[in-house]
Short mmCIF file of C-alpha atoms in Angstrom, two decimals:
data_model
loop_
_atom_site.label_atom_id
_atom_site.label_comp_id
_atom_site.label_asym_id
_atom_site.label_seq_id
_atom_site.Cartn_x
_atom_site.Cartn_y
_atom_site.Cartn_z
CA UNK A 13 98.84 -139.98 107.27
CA UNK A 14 99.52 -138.58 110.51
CA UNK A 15 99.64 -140.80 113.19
CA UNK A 16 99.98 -140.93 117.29
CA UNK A 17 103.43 -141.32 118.22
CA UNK A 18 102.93 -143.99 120.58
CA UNK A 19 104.34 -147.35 120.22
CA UNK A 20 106.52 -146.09 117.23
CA UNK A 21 109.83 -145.91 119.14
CA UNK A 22 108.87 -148.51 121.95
CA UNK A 23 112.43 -150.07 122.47
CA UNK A 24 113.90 -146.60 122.21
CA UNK A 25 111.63 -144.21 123.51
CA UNK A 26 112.88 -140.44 122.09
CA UNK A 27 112.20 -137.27 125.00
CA UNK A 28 111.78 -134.15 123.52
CA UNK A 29 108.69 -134.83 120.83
CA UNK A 30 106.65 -132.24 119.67
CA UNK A 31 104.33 -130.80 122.55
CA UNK A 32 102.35 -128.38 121.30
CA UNK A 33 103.02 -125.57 118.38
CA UNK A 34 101.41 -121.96 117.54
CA UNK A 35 102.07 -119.92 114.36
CA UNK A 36 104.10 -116.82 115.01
CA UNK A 37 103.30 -113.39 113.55
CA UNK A 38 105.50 -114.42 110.52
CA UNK A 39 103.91 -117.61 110.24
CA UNK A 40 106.19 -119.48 111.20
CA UNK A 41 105.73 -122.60 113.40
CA UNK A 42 107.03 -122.37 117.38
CA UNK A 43 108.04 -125.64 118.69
CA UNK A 44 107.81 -126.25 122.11
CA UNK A 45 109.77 -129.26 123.67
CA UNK A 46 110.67 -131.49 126.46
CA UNK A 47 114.29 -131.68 125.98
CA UNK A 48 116.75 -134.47 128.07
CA UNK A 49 120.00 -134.31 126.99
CA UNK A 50 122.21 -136.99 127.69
CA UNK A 51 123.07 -139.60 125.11
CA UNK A 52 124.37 -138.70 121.58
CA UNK A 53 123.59 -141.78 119.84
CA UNK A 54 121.31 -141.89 116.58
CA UNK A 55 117.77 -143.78 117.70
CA UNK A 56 117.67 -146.93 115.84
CA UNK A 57 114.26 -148.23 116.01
CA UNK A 58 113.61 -152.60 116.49
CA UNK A 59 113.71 -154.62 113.68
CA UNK A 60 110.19 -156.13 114.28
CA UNK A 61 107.40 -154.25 113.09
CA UNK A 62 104.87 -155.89 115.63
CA UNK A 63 103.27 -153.73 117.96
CA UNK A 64 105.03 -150.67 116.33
CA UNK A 65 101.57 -148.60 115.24
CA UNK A 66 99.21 -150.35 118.29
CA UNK A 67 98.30 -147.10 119.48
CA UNK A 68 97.53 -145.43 116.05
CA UNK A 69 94.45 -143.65 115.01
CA UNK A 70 93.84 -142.17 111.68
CA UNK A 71 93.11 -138.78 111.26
CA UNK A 72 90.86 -138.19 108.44
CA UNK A 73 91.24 -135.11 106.54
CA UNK A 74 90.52 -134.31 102.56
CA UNK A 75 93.76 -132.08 101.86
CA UNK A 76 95.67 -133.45 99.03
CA UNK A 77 99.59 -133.54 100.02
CA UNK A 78 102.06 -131.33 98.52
CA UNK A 79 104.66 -134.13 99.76
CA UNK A 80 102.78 -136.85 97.65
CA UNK A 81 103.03 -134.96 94.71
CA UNK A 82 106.42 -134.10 93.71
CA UNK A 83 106.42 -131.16 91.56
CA UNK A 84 110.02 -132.34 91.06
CA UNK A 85 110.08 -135.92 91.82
CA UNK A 86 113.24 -138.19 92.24
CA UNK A 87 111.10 -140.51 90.16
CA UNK A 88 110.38 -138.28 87.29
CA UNK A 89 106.80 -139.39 87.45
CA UNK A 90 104.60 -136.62 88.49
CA UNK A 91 101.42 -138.35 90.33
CA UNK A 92 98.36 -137.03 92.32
CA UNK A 93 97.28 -139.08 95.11
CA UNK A 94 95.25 -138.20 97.95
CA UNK A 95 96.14 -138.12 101.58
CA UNK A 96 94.82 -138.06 104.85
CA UNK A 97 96.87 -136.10 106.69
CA UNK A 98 96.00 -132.90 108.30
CA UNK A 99 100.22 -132.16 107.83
CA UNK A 100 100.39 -133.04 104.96
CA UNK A 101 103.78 -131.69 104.16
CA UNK A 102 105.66 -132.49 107.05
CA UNK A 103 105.56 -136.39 106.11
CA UNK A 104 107.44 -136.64 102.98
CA UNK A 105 111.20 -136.12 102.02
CA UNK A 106 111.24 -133.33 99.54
CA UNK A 107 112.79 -134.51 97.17
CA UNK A 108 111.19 -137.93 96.63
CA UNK A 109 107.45 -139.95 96.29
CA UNK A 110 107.74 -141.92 98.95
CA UNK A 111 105.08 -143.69 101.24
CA UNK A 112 106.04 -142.91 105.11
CA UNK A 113 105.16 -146.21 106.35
CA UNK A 114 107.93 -147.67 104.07
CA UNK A 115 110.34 -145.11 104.39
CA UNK A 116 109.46 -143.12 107.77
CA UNK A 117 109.67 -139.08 107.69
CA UNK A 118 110.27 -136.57 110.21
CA UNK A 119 107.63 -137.96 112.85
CA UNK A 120 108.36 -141.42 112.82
CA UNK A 121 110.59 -144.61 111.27
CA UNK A 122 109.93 -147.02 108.60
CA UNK A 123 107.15 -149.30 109.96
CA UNK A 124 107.59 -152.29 107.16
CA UNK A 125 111.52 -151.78 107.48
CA UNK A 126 112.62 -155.61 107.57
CA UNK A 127 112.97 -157.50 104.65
CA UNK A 128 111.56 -161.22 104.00
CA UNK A 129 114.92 -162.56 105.52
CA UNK A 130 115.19 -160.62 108.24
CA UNK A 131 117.13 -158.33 107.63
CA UNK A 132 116.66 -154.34 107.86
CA UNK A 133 115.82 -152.55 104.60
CA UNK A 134 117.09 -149.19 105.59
CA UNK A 135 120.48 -149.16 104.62
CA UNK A 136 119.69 -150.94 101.33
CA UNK A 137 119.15 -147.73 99.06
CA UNK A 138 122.15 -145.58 100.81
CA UNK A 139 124.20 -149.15 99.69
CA UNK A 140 122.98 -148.89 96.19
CA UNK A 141 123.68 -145.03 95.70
CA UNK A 142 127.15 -145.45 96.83
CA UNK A 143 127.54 -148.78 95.26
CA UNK A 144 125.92 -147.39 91.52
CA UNK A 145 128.79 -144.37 91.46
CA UNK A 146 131.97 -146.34 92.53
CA UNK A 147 130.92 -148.43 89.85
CA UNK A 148 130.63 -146.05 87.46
CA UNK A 149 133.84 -144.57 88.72
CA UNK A 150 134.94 -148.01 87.90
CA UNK A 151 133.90 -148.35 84.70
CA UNK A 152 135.28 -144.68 83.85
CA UNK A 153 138.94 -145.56 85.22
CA UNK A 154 139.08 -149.28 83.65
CA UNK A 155 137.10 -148.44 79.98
CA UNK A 156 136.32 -145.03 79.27
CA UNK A 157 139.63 -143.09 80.51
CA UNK A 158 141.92 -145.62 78.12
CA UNK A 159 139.75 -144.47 75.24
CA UNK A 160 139.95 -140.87 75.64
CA UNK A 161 143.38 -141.47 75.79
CA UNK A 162 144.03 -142.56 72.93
CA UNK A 163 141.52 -141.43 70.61
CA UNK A 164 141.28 -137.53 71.58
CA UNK A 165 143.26 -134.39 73.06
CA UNK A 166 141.76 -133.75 75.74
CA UNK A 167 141.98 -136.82 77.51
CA UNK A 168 144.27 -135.71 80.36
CA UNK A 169 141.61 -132.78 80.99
CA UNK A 170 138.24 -135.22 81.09
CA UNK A 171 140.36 -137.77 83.18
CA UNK A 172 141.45 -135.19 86.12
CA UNK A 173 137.68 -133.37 85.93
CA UNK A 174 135.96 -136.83 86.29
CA UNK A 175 138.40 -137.72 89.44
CA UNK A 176 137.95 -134.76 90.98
CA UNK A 177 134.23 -135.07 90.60
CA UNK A 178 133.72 -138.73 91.84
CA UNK A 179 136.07 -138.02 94.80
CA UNK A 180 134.12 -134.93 95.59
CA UNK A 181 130.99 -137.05 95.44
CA UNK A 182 131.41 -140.13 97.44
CA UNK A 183 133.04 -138.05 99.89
CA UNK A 184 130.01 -135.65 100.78
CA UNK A 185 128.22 -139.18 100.03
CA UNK A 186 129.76 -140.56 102.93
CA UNK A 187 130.04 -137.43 105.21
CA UNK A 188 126.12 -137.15 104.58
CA UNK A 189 125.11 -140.42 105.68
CA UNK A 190 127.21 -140.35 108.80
CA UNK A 191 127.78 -137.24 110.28
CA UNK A 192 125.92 -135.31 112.63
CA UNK A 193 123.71 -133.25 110.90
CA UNK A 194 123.46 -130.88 113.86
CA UNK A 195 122.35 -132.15 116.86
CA UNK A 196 121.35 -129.37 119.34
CA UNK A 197 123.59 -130.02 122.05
CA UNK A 198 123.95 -128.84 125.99
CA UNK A 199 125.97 -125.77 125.13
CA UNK A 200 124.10 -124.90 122.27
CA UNK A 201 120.43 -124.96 124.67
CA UNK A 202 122.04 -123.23 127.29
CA UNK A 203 123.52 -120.54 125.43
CA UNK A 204 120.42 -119.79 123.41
CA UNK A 205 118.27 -119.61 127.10
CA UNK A 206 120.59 -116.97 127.92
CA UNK A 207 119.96 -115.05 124.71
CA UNK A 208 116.45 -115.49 124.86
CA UNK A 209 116.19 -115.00 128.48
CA UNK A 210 114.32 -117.88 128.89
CA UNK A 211 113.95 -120.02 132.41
CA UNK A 212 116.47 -123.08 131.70
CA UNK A 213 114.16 -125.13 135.05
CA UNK A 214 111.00 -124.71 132.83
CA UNK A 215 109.69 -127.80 131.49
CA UNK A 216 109.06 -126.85 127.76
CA UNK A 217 111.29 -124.89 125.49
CA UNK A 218 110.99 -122.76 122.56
CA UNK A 219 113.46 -124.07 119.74
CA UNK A 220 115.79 -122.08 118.27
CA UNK A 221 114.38 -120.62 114.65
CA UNK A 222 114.44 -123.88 111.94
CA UNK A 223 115.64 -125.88 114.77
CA UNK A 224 113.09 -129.39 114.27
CA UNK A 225 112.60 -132.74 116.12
CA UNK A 226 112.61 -136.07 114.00
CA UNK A 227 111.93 -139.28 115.09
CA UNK A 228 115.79 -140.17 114.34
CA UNK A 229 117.92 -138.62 117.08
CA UNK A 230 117.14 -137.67 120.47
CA UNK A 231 117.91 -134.09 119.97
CA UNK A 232 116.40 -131.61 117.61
CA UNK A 233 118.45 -130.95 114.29
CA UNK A 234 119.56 -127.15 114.13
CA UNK A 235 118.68 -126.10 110.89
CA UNK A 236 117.28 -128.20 109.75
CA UNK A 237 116.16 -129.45 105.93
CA UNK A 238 114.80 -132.63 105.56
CA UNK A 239 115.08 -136.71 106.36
CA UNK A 240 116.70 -138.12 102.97
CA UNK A 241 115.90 -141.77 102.90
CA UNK A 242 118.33 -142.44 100.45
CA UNK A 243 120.83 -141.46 102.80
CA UNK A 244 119.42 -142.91 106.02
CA UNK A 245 120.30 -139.47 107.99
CA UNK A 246 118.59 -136.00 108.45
CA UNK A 247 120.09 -133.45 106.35
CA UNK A 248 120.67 -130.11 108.86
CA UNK A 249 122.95 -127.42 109.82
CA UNK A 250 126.61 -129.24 109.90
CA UNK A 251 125.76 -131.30 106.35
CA UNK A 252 123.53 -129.19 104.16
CA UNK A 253 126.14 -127.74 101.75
CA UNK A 254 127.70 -131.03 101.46
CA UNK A 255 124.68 -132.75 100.54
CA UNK A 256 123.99 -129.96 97.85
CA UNK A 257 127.38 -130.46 96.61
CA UNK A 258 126.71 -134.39 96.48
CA UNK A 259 123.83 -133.71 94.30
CA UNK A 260 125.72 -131.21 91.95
CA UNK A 261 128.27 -134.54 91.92
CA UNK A 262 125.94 -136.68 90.54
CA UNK A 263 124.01 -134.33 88.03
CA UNK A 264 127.56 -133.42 86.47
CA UNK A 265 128.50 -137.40 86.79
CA UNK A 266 124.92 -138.00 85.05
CA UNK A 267 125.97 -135.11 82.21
CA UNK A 268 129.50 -135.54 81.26
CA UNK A 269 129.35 -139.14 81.48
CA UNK A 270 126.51 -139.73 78.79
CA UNK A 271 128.08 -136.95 76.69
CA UNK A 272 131.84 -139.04 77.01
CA UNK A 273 129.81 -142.46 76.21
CA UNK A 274 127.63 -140.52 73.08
CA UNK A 275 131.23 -139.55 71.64
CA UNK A 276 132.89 -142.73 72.18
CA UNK A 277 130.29 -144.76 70.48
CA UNK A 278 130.84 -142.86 67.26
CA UNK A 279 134.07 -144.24 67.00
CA UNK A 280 133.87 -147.67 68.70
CA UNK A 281 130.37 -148.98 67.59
CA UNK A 282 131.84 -150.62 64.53
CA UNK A 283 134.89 -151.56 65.68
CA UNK A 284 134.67 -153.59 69.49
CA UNK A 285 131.20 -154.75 70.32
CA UNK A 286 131.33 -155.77 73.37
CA UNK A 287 133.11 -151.83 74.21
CA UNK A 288 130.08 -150.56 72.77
CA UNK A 289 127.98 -152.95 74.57
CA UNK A 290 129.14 -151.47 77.99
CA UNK A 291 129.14 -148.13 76.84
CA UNK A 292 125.20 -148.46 76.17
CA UNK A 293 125.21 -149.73 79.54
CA UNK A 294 127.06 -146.82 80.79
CA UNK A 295 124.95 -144.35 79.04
CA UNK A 296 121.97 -145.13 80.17
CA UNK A 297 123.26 -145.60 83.33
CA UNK A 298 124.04 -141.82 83.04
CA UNK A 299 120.95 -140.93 81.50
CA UNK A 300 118.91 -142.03 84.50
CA UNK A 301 121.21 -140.67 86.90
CA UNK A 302 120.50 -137.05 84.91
CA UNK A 303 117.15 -137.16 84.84
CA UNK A 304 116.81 -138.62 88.53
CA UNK A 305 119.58 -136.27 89.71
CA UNK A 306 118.48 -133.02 87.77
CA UNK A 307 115.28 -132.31 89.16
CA UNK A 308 116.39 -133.13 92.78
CA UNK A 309 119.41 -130.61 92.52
CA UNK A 310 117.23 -127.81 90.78
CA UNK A 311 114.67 -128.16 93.58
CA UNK A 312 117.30 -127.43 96.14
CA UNK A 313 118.96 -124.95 94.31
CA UNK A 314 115.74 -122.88 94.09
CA UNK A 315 115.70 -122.99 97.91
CA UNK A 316 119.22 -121.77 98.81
CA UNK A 317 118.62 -119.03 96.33
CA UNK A 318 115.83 -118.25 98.35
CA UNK A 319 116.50 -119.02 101.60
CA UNK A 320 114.29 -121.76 102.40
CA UNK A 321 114.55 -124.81 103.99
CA UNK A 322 112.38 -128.36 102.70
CA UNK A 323 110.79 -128.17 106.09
CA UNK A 324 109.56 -124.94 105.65
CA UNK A 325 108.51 -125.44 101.98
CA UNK A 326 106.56 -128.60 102.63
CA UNK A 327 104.83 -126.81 105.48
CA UNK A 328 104.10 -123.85 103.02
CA UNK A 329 105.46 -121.19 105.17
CA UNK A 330 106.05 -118.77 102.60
CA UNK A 331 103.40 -119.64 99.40
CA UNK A 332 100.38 -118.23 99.02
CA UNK A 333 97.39 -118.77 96.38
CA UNK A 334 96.35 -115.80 94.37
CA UNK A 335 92.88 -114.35 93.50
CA UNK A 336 92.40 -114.69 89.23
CA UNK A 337 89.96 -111.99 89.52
CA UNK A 338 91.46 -109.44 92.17
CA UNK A 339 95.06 -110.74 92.38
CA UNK A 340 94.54 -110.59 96.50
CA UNK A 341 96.97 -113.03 97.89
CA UNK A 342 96.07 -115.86 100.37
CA UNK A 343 98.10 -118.03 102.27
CA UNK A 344 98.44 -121.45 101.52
CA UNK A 345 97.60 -122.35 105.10
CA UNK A 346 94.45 -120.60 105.37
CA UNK A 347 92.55 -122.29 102.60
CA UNK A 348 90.16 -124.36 103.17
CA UNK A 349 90.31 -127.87 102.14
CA UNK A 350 88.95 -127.88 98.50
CA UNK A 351 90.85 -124.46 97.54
CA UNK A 352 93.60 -126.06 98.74
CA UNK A 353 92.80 -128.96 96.89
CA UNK A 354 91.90 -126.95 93.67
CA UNK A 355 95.36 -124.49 94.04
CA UNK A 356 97.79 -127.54 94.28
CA UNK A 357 96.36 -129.27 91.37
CA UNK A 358 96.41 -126.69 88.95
CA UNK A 359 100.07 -125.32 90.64
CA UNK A 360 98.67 -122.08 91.84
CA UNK A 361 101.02 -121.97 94.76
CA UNK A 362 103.31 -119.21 94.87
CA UNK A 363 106.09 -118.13 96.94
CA UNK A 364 105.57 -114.84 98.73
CA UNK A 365 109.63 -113.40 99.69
CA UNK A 366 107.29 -110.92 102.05
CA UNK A 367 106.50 -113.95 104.08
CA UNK A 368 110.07 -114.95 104.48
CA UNK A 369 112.07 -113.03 106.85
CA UNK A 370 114.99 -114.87 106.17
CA UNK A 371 115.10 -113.84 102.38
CA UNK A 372 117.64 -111.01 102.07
CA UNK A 373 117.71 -111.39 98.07
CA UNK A 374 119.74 -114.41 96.27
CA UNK A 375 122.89 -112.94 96.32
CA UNK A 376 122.97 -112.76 99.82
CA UNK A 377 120.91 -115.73 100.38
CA UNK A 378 123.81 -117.95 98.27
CA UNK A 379 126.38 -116.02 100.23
CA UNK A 380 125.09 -116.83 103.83
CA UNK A 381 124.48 -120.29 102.51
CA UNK A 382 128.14 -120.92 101.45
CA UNK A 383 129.96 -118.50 103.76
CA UNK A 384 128.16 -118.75 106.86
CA UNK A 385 130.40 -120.54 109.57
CA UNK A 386 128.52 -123.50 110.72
CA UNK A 387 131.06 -125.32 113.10
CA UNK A 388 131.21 -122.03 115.34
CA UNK A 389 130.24 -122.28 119.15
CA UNK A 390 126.55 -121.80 119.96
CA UNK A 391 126.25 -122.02 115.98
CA UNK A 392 122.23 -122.14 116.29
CA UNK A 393 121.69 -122.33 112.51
CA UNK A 394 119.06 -119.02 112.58
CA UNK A 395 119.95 -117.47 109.32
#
């Protein structure tokens, strides 16, 4: 549901929100800012939730929303619920079902975000995805490792890959949730006026390409993806690969540790119960991890290959809906509310590489992706 964005950020009001925007020949979205740059510091809205959503007003619309309806949910569970929201797709993470006034989005914070002591809810699911996997690690170093050990060959081998993998993991874990994802700083704005010619006294600003304003930080995000609530933090230009790599962690962590606990309890089960008892744990521990991890990863891996970001995708930037009869393509934007409607429930959308100027082809698109130098001065994150 969209909603005005007064009164959201009252204790920490955030310059620079979205002004006005106009669809460029390419269709993609111009965003026009107020930009004060100053402070660095990530905007942590107040604890209370009173007087947080005074000033909203509903807008009431009958598009369905392609962010409510994971075609590859984190939850597995693939539901159709209506929205009101004439945006639909800029309100939900990409990757996840998840209802914006418990979890915010890229407009605006968590409105219900305190618990019944108190306390804030936010960091709660970044606490349990760390916590889960270092004690899985746990359970791999202290159970698991001894019995590959001493039961099979290759124990040395599954010991140093699993090592290597959790270390790999928790540490673009951690990087994720608290690094910069790309804040458009001073430099950056002044050196991309003076490519664009622009007037740096003017009031309003055209971002740089895939450069977007959340609700989180003060400055606009170069590059950028999506908010990840399970990670508290946008995901943008200076943390993208590393949270594709964290998600590549976890699916192989998900994999090779139900396929380690599967072999295991063919030799255990009748010998230690309680050994097999954790190893059930374990393995469905890993199971859920898979199929929670799997969908998430292949979702983003579909977009590097492509070239596109969440942002874009959930905005439909590059889908259109095409004719049965005549094959003529429309795009996604232009249809009115019950083709739009009818198209997303029966998964009609499909991505046009025409309407993507950023596509080059997947080769190059993976290479840009992986090669690209993203710490270099005036970096803008326009590829």
């Amino acid at each position: 549901m969209m909603r005005s964005q007064e009164g959201l950020l009252d204790a920490a009001p955030v310059p620079g929100m979205l002004a006005s925007s106009s669809a460029t020949g390419s269709g993609r979205p111009e965003e026009f800012v107020r930009l004060e740059f100053g402070s660095q510091e990530r905007v942590v809205p107040p604890t209370s939730t009173a007087g947080r959503v005074a000033g909203d007003t509903p807008v009431t619309a009958g598009r369905l929303s392609r962010g409510s309806i994971p075609r590859l949910a984190s939850s597995g569970i693939h539901q159709r619920t209506a929205s009101v929201c004439t945006e639909p797709q800029e309100q939900q993470c990409a990757e996840e079902e998840c209802d914006p006034e418990e979890c915010g989005d890229e407009k605006r914070p968590p409105t219900d975000s305190v618990d019944c002591l108190g306390n804030d809810k936010r960091p709660y699911l970044p606490v349990l995805l760390f916590g889960s996997t270092v004690v899985g690690a746990l359970h791999m170093l202290m159970l698991e490792f001894p019995l590959v050990r001493d039961n099979f060959a290759w124990g040395f081998s599954t010991r140093v890959f699993f090592l290597v993998d959790y270390a790999v993991t928790l540490g673009c874990m951690a990087y994720c949730v608290l690094c910069d994802p790309g804040k458009l700083s001073t430099e950056h704005l002044k050196a991309f006026l003076q490519i664009r010619g622009q007037d740096g006294d003017a009031e309003d600003f055209v971002l740089p390409d895939r450069c977007h304003k959340t609700w989180l930080f003060k400055q606009p995000i170069r590059r950028y993806d999506h908010y990840c609530r399970w990670l508290t933090n946008a995901i943008g230009l200076l943390n993208h690969r590393e949270f594709v790599i964290m998600l590549f962690g976890l699916l192989s962590i998900g994999l090779g540790g139900a396929l380690v606990d599967i072999i295991l309890l063919m030799f255990v089960r009748k010998q230690h119960f309680e050994t097999g008892f954790l190893l059930l744990v374990h393995l469905t521990y890993s199971l859920i991890l898979f199929v929670l991890a799997g969908p998430i990863f292949r979702l983003h891996a579909e977009f590097v290959s492509r070239n596109e970001l969440a942002n874009e995708w959930k905005q439909n930037l590059f889908h259109v809906v095409r004719d049965p009869t005549t094959g003529k393509a429309t795009p996604v934007n232009e249809l009115g509310e019950e083709e739009f409607n009818e198209a997303l429930d029966h998964d009609r959308f499909e991505y046009d590489p025409l309407r993507n100027p950023m596509d080059k082809g997947w080769i190059d698109n993976c290479r840009n992706f992986w090669c690209v130098p993203r710490w270099a001065a005036f970096q803008l994150g326009e590829f």
